[in-house]
CSV table of C-alpha atoms and ligand atoms in Angstrom, one decimal:
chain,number,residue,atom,x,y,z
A,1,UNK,CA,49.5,133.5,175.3
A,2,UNK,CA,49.3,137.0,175.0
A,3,UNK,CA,52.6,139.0,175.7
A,4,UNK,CA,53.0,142.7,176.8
A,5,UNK,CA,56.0,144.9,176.2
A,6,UNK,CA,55.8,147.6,179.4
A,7,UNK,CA,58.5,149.8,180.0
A,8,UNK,CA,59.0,150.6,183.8
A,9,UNK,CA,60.1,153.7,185.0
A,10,UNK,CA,60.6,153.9,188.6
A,11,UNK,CA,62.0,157.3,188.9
A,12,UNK,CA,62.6,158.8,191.9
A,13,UNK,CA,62.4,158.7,195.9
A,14,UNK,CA,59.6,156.2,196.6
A,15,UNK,CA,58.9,155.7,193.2
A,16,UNK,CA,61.0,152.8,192.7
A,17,UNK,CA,59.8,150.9,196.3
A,18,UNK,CA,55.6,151.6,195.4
A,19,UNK,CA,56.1,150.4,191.8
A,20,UNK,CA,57.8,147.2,192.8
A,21,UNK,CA,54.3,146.1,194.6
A,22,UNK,CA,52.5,147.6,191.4
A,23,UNK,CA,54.9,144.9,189.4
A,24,UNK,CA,54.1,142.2,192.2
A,25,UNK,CA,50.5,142.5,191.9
A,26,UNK,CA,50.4,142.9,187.5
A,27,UNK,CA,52.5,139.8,187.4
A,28,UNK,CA,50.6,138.1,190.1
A,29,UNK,CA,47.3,139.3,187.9
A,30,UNK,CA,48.9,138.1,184.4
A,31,UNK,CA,49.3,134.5,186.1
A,32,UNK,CA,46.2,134.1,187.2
A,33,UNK,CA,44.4,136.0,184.0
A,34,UNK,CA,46.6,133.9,181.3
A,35,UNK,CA,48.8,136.5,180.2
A,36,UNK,CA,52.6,137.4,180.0
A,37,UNK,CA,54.1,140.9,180.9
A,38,UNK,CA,57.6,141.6,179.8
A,39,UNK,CA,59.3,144.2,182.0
A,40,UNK,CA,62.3,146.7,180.7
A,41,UNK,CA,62.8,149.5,183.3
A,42,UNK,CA,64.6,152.7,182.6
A,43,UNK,CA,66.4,154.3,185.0
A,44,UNK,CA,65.4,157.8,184.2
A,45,UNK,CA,65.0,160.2,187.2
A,46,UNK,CA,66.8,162.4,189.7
A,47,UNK,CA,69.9,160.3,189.8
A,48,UNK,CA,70.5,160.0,186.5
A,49,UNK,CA,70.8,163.4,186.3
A,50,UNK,CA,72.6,163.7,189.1
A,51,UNK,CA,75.5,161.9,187.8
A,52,UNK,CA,75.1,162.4,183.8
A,53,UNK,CA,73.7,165.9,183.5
A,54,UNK,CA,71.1,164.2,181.2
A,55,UNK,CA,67.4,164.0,181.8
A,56,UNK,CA,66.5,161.6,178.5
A,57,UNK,CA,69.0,160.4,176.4
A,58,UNK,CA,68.5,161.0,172.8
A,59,UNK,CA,66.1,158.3,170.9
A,60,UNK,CA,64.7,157.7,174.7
A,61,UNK,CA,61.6,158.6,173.6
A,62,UNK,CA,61.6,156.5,170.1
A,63,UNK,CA,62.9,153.7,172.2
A,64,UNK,CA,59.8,153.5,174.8
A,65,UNK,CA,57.0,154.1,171.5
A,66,UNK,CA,58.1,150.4,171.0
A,67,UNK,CA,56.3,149.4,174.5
A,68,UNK,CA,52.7,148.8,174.6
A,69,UNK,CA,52.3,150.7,177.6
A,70,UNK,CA,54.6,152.8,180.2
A,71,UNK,CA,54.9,152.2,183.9
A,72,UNK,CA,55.7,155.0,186.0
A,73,UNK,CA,56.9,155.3,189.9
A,74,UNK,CA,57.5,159.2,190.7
A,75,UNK,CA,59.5,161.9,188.9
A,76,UNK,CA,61.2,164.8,191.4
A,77,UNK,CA,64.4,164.8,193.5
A,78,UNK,CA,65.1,167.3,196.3
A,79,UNK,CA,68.4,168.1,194.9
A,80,UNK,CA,67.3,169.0,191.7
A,81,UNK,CA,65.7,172.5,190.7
A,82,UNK,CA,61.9,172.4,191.1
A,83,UNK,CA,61.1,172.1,186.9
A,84,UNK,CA,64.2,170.2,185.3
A,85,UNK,CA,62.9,166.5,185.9
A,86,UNK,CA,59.3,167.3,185.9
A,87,UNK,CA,59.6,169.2,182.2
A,88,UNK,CA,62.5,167.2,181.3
A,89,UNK,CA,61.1,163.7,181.5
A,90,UNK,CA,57.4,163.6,182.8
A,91,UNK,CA,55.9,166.5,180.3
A,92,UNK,CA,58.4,165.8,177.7
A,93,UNK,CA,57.0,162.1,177.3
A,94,UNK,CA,53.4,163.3,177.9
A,95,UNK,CA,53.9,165.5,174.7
A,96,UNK,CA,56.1,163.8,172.9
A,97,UNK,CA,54.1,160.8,173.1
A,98,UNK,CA,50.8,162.5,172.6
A,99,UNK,CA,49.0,161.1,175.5
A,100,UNK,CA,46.8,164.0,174.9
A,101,UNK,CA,44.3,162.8,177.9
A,102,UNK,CA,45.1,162.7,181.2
A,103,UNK,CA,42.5,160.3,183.1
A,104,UNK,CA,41.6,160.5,186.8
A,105,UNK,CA,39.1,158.7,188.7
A,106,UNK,CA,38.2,159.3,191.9
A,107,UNK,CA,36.5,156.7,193.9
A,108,UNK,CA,35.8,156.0,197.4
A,109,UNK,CA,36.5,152.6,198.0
A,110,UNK,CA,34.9,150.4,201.0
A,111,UNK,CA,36.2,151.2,204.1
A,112,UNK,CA,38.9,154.1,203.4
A,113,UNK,CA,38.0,157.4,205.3
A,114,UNK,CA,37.3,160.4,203.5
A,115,UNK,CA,37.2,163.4,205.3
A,116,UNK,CA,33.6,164.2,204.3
A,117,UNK,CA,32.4,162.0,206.9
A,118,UNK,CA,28.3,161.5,205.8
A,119,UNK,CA,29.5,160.5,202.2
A,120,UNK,CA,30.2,157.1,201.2
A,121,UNK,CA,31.7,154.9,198.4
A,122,UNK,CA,28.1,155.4,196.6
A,123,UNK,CA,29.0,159.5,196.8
A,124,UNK,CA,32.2,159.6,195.5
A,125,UNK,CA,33.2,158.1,192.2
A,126,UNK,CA,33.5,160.2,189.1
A,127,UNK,CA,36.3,161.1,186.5
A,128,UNK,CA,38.6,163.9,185.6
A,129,UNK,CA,39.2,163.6,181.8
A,130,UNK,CA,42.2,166.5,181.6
A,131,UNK,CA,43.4,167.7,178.8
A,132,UNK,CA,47.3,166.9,179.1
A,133,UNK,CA,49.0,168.7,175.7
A,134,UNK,CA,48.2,172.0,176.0
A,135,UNK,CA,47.1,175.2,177.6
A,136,UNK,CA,49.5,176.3,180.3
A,137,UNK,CA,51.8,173.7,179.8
A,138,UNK,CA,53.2,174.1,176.6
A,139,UNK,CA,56.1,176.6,178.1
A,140,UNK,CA,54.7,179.2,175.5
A,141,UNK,CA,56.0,182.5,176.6
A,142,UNK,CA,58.9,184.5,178.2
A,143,UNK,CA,61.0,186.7,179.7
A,144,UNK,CA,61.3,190.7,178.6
A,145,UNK,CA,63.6,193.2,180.6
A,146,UNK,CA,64.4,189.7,182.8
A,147,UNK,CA,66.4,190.9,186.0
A,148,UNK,CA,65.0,194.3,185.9
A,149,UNK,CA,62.3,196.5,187.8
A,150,UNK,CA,60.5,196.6,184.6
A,151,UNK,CA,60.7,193.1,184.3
A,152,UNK,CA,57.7,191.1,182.3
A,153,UNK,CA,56.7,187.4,182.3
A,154,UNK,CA,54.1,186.0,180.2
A,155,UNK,CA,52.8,182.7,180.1
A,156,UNK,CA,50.3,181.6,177.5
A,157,UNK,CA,47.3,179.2,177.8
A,158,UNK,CA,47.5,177.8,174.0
A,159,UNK,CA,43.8,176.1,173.1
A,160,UNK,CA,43.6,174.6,169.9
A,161,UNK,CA,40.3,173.6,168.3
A,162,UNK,CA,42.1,170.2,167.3
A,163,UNK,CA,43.6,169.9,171.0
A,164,UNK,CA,40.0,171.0,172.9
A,165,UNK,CA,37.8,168.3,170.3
A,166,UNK,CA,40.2,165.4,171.0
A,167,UNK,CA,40.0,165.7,174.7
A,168,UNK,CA,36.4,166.5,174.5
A,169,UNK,CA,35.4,163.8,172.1
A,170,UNK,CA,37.2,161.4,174.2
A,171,UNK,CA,35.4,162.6,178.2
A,172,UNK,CA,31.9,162.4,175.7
A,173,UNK,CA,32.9,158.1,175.0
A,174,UNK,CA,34.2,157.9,178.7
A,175,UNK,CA,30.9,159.1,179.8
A,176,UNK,CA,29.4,157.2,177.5
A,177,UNK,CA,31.1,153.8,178.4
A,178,UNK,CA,30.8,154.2,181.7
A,179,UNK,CA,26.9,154.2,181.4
A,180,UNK,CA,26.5,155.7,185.0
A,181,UNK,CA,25.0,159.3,185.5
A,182,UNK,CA,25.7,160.1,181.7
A,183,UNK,CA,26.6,163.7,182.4
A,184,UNK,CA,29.7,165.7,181.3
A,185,UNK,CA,30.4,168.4,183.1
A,186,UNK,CA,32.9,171.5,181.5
A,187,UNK,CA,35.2,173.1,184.0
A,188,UNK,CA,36.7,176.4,183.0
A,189,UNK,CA,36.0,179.9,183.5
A,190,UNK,CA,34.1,181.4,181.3
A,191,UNK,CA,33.6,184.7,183.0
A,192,UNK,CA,37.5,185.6,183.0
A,193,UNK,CA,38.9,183.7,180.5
A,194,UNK,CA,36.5,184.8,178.0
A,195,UNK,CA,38.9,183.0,175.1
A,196,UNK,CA,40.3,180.0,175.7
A,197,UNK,CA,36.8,178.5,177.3
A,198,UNK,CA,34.9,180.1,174.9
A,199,UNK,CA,36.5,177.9,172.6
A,200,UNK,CA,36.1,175.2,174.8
A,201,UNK,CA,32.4,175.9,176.0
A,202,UNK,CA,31.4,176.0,171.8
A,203,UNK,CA,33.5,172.9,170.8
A,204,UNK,CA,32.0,171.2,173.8
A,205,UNK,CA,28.3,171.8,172.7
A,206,UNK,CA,29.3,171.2,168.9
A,207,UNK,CA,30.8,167.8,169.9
A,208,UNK,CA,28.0,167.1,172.4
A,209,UNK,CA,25.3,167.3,169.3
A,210,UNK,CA,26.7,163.9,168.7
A,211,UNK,CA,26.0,162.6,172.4
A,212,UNK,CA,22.6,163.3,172.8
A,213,UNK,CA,22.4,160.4,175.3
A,214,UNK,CA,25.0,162.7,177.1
A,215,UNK,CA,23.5,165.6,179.5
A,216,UNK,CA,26.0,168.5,179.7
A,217,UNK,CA,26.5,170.8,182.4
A,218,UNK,CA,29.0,173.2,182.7
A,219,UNK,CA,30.4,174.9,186.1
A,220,UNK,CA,33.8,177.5,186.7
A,221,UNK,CA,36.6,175.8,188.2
A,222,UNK,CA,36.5,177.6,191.7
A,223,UNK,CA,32.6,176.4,192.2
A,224,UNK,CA,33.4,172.8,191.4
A,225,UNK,CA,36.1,172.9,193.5
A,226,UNK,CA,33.3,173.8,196.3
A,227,UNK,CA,30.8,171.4,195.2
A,228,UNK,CA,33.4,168.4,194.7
A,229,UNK,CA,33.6,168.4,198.5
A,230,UNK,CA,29.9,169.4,199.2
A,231,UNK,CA,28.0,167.5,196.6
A,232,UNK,CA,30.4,165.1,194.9
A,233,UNK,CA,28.1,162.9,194.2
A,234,UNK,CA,26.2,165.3,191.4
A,235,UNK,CA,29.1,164.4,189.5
A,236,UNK,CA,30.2,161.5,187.0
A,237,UNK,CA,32.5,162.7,184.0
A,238,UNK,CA,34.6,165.9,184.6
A,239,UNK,CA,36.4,167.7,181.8
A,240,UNK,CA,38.8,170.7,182.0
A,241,UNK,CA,41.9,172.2,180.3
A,242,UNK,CA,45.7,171.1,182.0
A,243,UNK,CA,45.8,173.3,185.1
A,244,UNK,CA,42.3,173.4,185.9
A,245,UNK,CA,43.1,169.5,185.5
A,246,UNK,CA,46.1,169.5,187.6
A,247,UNK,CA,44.8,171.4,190.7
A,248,UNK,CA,41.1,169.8,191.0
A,249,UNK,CA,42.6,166.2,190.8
A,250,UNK,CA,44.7,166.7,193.8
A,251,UNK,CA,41.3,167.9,195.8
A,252,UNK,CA,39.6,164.8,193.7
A,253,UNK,CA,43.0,163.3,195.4
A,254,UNK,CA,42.0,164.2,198.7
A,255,UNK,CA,38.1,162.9,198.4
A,256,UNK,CA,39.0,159.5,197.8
A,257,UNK,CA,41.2,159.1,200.9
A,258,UNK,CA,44.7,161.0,199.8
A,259,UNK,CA,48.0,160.4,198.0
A,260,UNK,CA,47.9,156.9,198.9
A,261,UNK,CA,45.4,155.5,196.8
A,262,UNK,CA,45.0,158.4,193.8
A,263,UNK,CA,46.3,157.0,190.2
A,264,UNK,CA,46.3,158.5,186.8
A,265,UNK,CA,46.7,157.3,183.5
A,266,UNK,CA,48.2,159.7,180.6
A,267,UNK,CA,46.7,158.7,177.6
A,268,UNK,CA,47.1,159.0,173.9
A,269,UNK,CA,44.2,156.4,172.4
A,270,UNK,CA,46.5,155.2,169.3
A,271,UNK,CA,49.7,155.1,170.8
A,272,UNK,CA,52.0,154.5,174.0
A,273,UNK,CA,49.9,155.7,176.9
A,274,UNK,CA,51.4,156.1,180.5
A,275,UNK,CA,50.3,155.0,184.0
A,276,UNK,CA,51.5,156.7,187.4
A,277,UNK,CA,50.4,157.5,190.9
A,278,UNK,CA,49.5,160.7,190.8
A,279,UNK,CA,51.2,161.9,194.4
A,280,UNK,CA,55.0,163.1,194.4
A,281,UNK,CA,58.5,161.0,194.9
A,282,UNK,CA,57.8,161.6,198.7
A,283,UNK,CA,61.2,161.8,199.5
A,284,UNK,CA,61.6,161.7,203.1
A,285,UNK,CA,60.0,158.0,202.7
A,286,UNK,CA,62.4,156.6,200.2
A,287,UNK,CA,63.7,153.2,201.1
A,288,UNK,CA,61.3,152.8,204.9
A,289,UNK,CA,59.2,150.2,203.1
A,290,UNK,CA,56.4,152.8,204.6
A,291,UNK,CA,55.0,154.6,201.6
A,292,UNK,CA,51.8,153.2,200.5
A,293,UNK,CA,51.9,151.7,197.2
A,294,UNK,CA,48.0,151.4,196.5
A,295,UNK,CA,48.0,153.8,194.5
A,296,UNK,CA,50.9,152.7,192.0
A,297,UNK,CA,48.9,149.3,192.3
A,298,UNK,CA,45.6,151.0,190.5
A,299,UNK,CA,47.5,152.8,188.2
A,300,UNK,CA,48.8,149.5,187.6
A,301,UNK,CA,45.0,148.2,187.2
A,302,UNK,CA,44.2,151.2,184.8
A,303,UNK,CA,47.0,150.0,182.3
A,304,UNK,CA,45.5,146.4,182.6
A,305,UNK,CA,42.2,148.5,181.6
A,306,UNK,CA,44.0,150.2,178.8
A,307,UNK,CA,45.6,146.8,177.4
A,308,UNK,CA,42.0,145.3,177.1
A,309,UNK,CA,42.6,143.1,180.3
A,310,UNK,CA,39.1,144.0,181.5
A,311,UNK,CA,38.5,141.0,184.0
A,312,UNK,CA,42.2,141.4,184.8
A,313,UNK,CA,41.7,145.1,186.0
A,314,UNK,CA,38.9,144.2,187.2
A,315,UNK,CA,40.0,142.0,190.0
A,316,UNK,CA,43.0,144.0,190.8
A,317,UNK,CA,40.4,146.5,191.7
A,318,UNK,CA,38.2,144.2,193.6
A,319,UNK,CA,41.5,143.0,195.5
A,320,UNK,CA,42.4,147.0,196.3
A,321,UNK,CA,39.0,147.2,197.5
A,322,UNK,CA,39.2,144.5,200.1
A,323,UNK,CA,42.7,145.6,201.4
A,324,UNK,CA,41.5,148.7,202.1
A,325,UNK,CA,38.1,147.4,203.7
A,326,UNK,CA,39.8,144.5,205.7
A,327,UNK,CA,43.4,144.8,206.0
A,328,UNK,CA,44.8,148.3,206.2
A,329,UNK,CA,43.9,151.1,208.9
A,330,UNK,CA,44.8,154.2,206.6
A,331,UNK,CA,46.0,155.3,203.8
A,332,UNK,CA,48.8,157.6,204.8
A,333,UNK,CA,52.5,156.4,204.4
A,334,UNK,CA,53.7,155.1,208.0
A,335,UNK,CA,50.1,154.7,209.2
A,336,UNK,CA,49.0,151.9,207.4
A,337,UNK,CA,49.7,149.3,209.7
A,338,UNK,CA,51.1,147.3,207.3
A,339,UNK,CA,54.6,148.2,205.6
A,340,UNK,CA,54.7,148.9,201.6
A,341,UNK,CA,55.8,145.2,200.7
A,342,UNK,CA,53.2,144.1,202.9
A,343,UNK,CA,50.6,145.7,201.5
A,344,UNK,CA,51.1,144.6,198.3
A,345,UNK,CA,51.5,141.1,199.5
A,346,UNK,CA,48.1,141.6,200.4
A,347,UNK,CA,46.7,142.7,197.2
A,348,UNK,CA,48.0,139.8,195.3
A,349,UNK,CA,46.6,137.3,198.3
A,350,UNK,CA,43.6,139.2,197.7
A,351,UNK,CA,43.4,138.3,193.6
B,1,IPM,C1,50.8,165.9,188.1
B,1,IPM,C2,52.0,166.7,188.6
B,1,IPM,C3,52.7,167.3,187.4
B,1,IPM,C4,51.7,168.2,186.7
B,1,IPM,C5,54.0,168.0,187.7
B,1,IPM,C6,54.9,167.1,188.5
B,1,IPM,C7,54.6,168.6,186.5
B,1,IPM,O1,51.5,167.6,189.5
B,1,IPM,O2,51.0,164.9,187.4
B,1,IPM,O3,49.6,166.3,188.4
B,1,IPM,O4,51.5,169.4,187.0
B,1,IPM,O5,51.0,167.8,185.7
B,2,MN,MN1,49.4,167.5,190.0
């Protein structure tokens, strides 16, 4: 029988209580599928720091390149400064792992409201291939005069040929393997940011020569942002820098019913990629068995995915699908009728 290594991180806030159904439901899936999944969780978060004054402890990150894959619950703790967790643990193992793509569907399933009422499942299910490595993330830049009335902060966007291909290449194969509209569409900004997407607007045609079953389109960030919620269905594969990424995958978020059901998978194609719901720690629901842990529970699918447990992921999917169609009468935390344990009782019933 196959056997997978995962490491789980449950994190912070609700992290911990929405990954513990996402662990229900893999094992659950594993049992049914013929396959063994071997646990190891970390306790890496808010707390930790709290008490320790340490975010990762040194060879952490040589330590979880052993694991096939990462499972995470939520990073961010309200007593914590905004920035110390988040680039501490979640970016740090993004880059030091090189899961230089950060993947986000976003798909209406059966029965979950959307608030763009006339669409349905059929309207809404495309992917946002984000580039997750570089651009204004890398912490490039700094401080002059800090303190100061003549203060000065600069923050660079760093693009490099090798980082824009990668991620490219890869949104050109996920288009490709999805076999559904077979268009790629570039989201930048050309018209301001007449460097850095002039790089990625010429490596994008250069790469696209060798997809010639691909269509490319290309549209500025703030106009998809308007058509994602007026015509979402024009669209199949998305690809943009790490900000542009960032902010159009909580509106993708929002398309596909919220928070609640919105999972991501960080990605590095030859190494240890990473899976997490893409919401927050959502705090003021820690430990009310009331957040909604769909959303850890596809992420959960999307390593399944990753590991080359097609049919596995397949059916966690399908079983998602009919909680939300049958069983559960929202997707917000509190609201869903059900409580979190519930819910993922329900997905595994479901499989
Ligand atoms: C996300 C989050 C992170 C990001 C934060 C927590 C650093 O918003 O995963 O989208 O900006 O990438
Ligand atoms: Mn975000």
């Amino acid at each position: 029988m196959k056997n997978y290594k995962i490491a789980l991180i449950p994190g912070d806030g609700t992290g911990p209580e929405m990954l513990q159904e996402g662990v229900k439901v893999l094992q659950a899936a594993a049992k049914k599928f013929n396959f063994n999944l071997e646990f190891q969780e970390f306790d890496y978060g808010g707390e930790r720091y709290l008490s320790s004054g340490e975010v990762l402890p040194a060879g952490a990150v040589e330590e979880l390149k052993q694991f096939q894959a990462i499972y995470l619950g939520a990073i961010g703790h309200p007593d914590v400064k905004p920035g110390i967790l988040e680039k501490g643990i979640l970016l740090k193992l993004r880059f030091e792992l090189d899961q230089y793509i950060n993947l986000r569907p976003v798909k209406l399933y059966p029965g979950v409201e959307t608030p763009l009422k006339d669409k349905g499942p059929e309207d809404i299910d495309f992917i946002v291939v984000r580039e997750n490595t570089e651009g204004l993330y890398t912490g490039s830049g700094g401080f002059l005069r800090k303190g100061t009335p003549h203060e000065i902060a600069l923050q660079e966007s760093i693009n490099t040929r090798f980082g824009v291909e990668r991620c490219l290449r890869y949104a050109f194969e996920c288009c490709r393997r999805r076999n559904k509209k077979k268009t790629l569409t570039l989201c930048g900004k050309t018209n301001v940011l007449t460097y850095a997407f002039d790089l990625w607007e010429r490596t994008f045609h250069k790469v696209g020569e060798e997809y010639p079953d691909i269509q490319r389109e290309y549209a500025h960030v703030d106009a998809i942002s308007m058509w994602m919620v007026k015509n979402p269905e024009q669209f199949d594969v998305i690809v943009t820098d790490n900000l542009f990424g960032d902010i159009i995958t909580d509106l993708g978020a929002m398309l596909q019913g919220g928070m609640g059901i919105a999972a991501g998978g960080n990605i590095n194609p030859g190494g240890t990629s990473m899976f997490e719901p893409i919401g927050g720690s959502a705090p003021k629901y820690t430990g009310k068995n009331m957040i909604n842990p769909l959303a850890a529970i596809c992420a959960g699918g999307m390593m399944l995915e990753n590991l080359g447990e097609n049919e596995a992921a397949a059916a966690v999917e399908k079983a998602v699908m009919a909680v939300c169609a049958k069983h559960i009468k929202s997707l917000s935390a509190g609201r869903m009728g059900a409580g979190t344990s519930e819910v993922g009782d329900l997905v595994v019933s479901n499989l």
